[in-house]
Coordinates of C-alpha atoms in Angstrom, one line a residue:
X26 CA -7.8 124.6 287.5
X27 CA -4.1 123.4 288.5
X28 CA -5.3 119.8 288.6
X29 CA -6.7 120.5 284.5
X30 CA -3.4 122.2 283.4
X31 CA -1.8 119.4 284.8
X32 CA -3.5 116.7 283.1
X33 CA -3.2 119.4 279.8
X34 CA 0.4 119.2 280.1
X35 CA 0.8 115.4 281.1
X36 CA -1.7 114.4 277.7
X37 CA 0.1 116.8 275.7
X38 CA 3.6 115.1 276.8
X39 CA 2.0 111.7 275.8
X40 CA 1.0 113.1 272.6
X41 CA 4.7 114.1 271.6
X42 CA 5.9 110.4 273.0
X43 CA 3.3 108.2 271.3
X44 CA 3.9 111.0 268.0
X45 CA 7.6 110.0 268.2
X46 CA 7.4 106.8 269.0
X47 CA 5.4 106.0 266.0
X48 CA 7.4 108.2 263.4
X49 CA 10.5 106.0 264.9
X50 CA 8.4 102.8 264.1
X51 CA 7.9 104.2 260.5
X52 CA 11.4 105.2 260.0
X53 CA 12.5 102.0 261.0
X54 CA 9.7 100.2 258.3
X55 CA 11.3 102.5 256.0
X56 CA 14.9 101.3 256.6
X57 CA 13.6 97.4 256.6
X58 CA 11.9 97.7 253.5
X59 CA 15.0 99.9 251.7
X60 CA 17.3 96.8 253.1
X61 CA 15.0 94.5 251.4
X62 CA 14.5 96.4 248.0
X63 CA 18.9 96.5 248.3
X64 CA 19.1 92.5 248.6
X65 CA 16.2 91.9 246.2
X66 CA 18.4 94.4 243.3
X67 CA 21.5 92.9 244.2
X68 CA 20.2 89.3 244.1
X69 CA 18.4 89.9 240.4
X70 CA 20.3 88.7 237.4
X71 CA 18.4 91.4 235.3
X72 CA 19.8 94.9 236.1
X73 CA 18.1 97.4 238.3
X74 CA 18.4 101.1 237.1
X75 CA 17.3 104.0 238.5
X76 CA 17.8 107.4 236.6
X77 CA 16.5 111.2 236.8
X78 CA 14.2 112.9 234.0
X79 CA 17.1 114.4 232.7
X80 CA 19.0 110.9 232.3
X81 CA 21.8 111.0 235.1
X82 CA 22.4 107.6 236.6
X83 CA 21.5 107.4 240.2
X84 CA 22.0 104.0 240.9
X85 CA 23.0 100.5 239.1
X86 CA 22.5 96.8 240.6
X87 CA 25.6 95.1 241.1
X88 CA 24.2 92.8 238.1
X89 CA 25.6 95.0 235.9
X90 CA 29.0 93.8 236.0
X91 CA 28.4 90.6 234.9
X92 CA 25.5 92.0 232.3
X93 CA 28.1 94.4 230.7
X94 CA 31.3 94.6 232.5
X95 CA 30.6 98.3 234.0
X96 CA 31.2 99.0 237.7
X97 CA 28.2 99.7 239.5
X98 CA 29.8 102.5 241.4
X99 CA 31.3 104.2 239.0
X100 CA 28.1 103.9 236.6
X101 CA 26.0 106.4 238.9
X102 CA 26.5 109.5 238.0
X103 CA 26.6 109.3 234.3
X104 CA 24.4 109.6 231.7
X105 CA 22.2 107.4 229.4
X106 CA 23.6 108.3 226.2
X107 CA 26.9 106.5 227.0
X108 CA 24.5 103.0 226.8
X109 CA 22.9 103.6 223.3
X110 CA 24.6 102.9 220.1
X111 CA 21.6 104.2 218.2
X112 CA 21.7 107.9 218.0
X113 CA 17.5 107.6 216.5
X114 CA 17.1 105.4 219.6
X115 CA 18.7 107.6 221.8
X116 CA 16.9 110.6 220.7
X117 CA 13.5 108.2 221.0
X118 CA 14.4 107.3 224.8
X119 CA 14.4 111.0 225.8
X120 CA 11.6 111.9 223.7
X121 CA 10.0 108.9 226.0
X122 CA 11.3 110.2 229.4
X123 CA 9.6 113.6 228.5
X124 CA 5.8 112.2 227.6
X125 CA 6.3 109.9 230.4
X126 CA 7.4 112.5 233.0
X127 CA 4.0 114.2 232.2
X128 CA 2.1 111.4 232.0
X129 CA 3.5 109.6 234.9
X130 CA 2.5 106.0 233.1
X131 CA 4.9 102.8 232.8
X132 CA 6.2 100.8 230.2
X133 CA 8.6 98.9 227.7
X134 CA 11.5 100.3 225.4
X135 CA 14.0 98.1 223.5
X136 CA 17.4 99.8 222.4
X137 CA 21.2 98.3 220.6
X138 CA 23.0 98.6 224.3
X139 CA 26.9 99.4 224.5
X140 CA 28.8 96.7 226.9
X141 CA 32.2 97.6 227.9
X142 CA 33.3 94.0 227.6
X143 CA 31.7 93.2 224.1
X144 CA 29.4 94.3 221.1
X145 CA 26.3 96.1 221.1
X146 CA 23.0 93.6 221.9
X147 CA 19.7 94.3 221.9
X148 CA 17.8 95.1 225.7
X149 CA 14.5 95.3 226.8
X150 CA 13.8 97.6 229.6
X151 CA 10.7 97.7 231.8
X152 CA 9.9 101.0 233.7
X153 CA 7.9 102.7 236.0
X154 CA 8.4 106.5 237.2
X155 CA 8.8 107.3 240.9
X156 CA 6.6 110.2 242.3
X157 CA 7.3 112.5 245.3
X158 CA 4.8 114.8 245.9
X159 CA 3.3 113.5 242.7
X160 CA 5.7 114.6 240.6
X161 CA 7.6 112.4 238.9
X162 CA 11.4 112.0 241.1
X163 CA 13.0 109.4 238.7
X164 CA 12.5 106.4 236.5
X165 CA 13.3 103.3 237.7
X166 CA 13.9 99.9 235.2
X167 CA 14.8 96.7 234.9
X168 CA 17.2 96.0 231.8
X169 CA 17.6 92.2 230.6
X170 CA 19.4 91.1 227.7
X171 CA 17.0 90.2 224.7
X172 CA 19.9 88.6 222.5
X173 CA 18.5 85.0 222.5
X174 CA 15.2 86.1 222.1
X175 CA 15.6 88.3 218.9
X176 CA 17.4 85.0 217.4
X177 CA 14.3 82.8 218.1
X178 CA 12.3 85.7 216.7
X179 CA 14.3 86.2 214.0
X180 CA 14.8 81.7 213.5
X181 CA 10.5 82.5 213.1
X182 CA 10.0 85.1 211.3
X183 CA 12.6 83.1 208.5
X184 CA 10.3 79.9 209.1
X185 CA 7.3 82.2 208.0
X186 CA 8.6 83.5 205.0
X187 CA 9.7 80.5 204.3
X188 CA 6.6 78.9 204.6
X189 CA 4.8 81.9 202.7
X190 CA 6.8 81.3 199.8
X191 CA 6.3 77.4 199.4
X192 CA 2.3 78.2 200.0
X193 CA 2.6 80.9 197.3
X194 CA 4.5 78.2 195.3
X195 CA 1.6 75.3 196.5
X196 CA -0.9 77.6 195.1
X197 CA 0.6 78.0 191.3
X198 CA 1.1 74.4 191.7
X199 CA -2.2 73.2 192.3
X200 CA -3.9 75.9 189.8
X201 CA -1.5 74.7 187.1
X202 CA -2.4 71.1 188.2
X203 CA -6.3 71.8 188.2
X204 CA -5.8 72.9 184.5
X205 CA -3.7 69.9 183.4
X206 CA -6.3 67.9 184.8
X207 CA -9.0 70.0 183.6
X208 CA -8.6 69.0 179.8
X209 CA -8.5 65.4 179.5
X210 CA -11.1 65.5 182.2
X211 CA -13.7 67.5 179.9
X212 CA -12.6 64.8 177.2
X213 CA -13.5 62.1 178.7
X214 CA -17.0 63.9 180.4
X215 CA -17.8 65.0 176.4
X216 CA -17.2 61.4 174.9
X217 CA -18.7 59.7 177.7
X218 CA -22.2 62.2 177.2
X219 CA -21.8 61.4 173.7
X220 CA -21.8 57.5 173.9
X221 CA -24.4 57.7 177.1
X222 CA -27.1 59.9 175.0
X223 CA -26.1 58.0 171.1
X224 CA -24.9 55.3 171.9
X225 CA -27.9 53.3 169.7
X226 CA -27.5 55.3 166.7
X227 CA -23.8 55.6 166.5
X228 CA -21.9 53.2 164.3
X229 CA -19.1 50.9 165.8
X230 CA -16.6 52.5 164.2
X231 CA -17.7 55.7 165.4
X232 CA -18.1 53.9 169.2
X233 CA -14.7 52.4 168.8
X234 CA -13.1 56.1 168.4
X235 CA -15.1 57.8 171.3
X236 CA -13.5 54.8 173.4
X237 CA -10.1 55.2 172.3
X238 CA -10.2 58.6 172.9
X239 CA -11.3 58.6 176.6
X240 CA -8.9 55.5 176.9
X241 CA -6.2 57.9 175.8
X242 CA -7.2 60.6 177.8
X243 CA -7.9 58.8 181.2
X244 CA -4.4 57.3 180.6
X245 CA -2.7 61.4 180.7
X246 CA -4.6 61.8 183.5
X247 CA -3.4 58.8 185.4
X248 CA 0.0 60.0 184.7
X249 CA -1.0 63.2 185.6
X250 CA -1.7 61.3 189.1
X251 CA 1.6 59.6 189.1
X252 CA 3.1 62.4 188.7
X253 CA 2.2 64.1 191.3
X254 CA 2.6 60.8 193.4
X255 CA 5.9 61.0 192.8
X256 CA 6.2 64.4 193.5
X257 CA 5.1 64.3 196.8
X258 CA 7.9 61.4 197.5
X259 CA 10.5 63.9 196.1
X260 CA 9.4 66.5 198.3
X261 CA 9.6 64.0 201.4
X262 CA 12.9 61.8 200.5
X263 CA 16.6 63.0 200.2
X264 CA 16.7 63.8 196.6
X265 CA 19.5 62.1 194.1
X266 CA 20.2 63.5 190.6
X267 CA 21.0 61.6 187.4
X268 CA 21.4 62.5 183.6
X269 CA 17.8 62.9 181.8
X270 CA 17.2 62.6 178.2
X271 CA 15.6 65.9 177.1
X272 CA 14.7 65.1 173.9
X273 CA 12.8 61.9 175.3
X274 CA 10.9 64.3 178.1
X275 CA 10.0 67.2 175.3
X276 CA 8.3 64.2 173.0
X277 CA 7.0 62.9 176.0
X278 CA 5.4 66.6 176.9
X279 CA 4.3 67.2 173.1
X280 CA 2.7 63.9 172.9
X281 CA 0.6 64.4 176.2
X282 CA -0.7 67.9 174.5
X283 CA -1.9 66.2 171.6

């Protein structure tokens, strides 16, 4: 019975050693991988931001100094608001932080930030809650400056209204082209049906008209042609004005309605 008590005792001893051994082992993991997490945040350009549900600042990566010319020390402890200088976005970000502490999901969130050192620019934060006991502890983010971005965006989004407006003007071009084209076209169809079907019992004079008409109507639409010939070298070469004779250009347009 001594001999059992004994070996009890002596297992029970190991226990607690091998039991504190490897909670040591795991403390020391934890320390490791806390070092490594602090030299990873302090070696990122983008800024590393942790902060409670209710917005307090509980720590900042030393990036932030050169992001916005803040102090990473003094930073923690305050609050979010002092970063926003959008009162709607502000009000958004909470509302955010509230879904997202019950939800306990991830994300993206852009926002005007306030620098100390400059004007407001636009951010980007990505963010992911931290859970303890799974409830959610904090919010952690990383913050990067969006400024060149939005430019490129913005340099696009010009480039595709601009773009819009010379398909919506390509459009009323060609429709109004199709129609110029469309009349001396039928002309020339009618006259040619005409002399095609009668051409044995039509008289020479009446031969000689049909052909001076489609020769006069297959010359507007040649023009019609050149013209938009030269359009399309206008459009391509560096364009150089000179005085035009109206009166010339509105007997001209008359003429090639007749």
């Amino acid at each position: 019975i001594r001999t059992e008590k004994l070996l009890s005792t002596i297992k029970k001893q190991t226990d607690i050693i091998l039991a504190k051994k490897k909670i040591q082992e795991q403390e020391q993991e934890l320390i490791e991988s806390e070092e490594k997490y602090r030299l990873l945040t302090e070696t990122l350009k983008d800024v590393v931001v942790k902060i409670s549900p209710g917005g307090e600042v509980l720590y900042v990566s030393p990036a932030i100094e050169k992001f916005s010319g803040y102090s990473a020390k003094q930073e923690t402890g305050n609050y979010i608001s002092k970063y926003f200088a959008n009162k709607d976005e502000l009000q958004q970000a909470f509302v955010l932080i509230k879904e997202e502490t019950k939800n306990k999901n991830g994300g993206t969130f852009e926002f005007l930030f306030v620098p100390a050192n400059r004007k407001p620019f636009p951010v980007e934060i990505s963010y992911i809650p931290l859970l303890k006991n799974n409830e959610v502890e904090a919010f952690q983010f990383v913050m990067r400056d969006t400024t060149e971005r939005k430019k490129v965006e913005d340099a696009i989004r010009q480039q595709n209204l601009q773009l819009q407006e010379r398909n919506e003007e390509l459009d009323a071009f060609s429709h109004t082209v199709a129609h110029d084209l469309k009349n001396p076209l039928g002309i020339i169809m009618s006259f040619a049906d005409l002399l095609f079907e009668g051409y044995s019992e039509l008289s020479k004079d009446e031969i000689l008209n049909y052909l001076s008409i489609i020769i006069k109507d297959s010359k507007k639409t040649q023009q019609i042609i050149n013209n938009l010939l030269l359009f399309a070298s206008v459009r391509k070469a560096e364009i150089k004005t000179e005085e035009l004779n109206m009166g010339d250009i509105v007997t001209e347009s008359i003429n090639s309605l007749t």
